[in-house]
């Protein structure tokens, strides 16, 4: 439950911290929330030509997929 990040000194220690974070489900929860926000934002876009709207939607979805 507690990790002192000042004590993380090696790649193996960092990997262990990442593994522990992943086990909490926080990463999946954050990704789901990000996808919800993107969906809300794309629904709020003004009327745009089809290709422009599609491009913006692809960029928004791609950012979430890439960094999540």
Tab-separated table of C-alpha atoms in Angstrom:
chain	number	residue	atom	x	y	z
A	1	UNK	CA	0.000	0.000	0.000
A	2	UNK	CA	2.899	2.344	0.566
A	3	UNK	CA	5.944	2.791	-1.598
A	4	UNK	CA	8.758	5.198	-0.919
A	5	UNK	CA	9.723	6.222	-4.430
A	6	UNK	CA	13.008	7.606	-3.132
A	7	UNK	CA	14.057	4.017	-2.429
A	8	UNK	CA	13.487	2.838	-6.006
A	9	UNK	CA	16.965	2.673	-7.464
A	10	UNK	CA	17.048	-0.114	-10.053
A	11	UNK	CA	15.050	-1.053	-13.142
A	12	UNK	CA	13.913	-4.223	-11.364
A	13	UNK	CA	12.591	-2.210	-8.431
A	14	UNK	CA	10.793	0.141	-10.815
A	15	UNK	CA	9.290	-2.825	-12.656
A	16	UNK	CA	8.030	-4.213	-9.360
A	17	UNK	CA	6.350	-0.912	-8.519
A	18	UNK	CA	4.716	-0.916	-11.967
A	19	UNK	CA	3.552	-4.507	-11.465
A	20	UNK	CA	2.014	-3.614	-8.103
A	21	UNK	CA	0.219	-0.617	-9.598
A	22	UNK	CA	-1.133	-2.762	-12.452
A	23	UNK	CA	-2.466	-5.307	-9.953
A	24	UNK	CA	-4.700	-2.643	-8.398
A	25	UNK	CA	-6.693	-2.223	-11.605
A	26	UNK	CA	-5.944	1.495	-11.603
A	27	UNK	CA	-4.500	1.443	-15.126
A	28	UNK	CA	-7.619	-0.135	-16.636
A	29	UNK	CA	-9.815	2.242	-14.679
A	30	UNK	CA	-7.836	5.263	-15.899
A	31	UNK	CA	-7.970	4.047	-19.509
A	32	UNK	CA	-11.734	3.495	-19.305
A	33	UNK	CA	-12.216	6.962	-17.875
A	34	UNK	CA	-10.024	8.494	-20.580
A	35	UNK	CA	-12.054	6.745	-23.291
A	36	UNK	CA	-15.264	8.087	-21.721
A	37	UNK	CA	-13.864	11.620	-21.746
A	38	UNK	CA	-12.830	11.280	-25.401
A	39	UNK	CA	-16.314	10.028	-26.305
A	40	UNK	CA	-17.906	12.992	-24.523
A	41	UNK	CA	-15.531	15.410	-26.213
A	42	UNK	CA	-16.126	14.021	-29.691
A	43	UNK	CA	-19.894	14.223	-29.184
A	44	UNK	CA	-19.404	17.888	-28.312
A	45	UNK	CA	-17.568	18.726	-31.515
A	46	UNK	CA	-19.276	21.251	-33.761
A	47	UNK	CA	-20.531	20.192	-37.167
A	48	UNK	CA	-17.458	19.477	-39.246
A	49	UNK	CA	-16.907	17.998	-42.679
A	50	UNK	CA	-16.831	14.186	-42.473
A	51	UNK	CA	-13.120	13.727	-43.113
A	52	UNK	CA	-12.142	16.414	-40.608
A	53	UNK	CA	-14.398	14.974	-37.909
A	54	UNK	CA	-13.096	11.463	-38.558
A	55	UNK	CA	-9.506	12.689	-38.337
A	56	UNK	CA	-10.125	14.407	-34.998
A	57	UNK	CA	-11.845	11.320	-33.597
A	58	UNK	CA	-8.970	9.096	-34.727
A	59	UNK	CA	-6.407	11.387	-33.109
A	60	UNK	CA	-8.318	11.509	-29.823
A	61	UNK	CA	-8.794	7.738	-29.690
A	62	UNK	CA	-5.206	7.154	-30.762
A	63	UNK	CA	-3.784	9.267	-27.958
A	64	UNK	CA	-5.673	7.283	-25.349
A	65	UNK	CA	-4.699	3.954	-26.905
A	66	UNK	CA	-1.059	4.972	-27.224
A	67	UNK	CA	-0.553	6.234	-23.700
A	68	UNK	CA	-2.886	3.968	-21.800
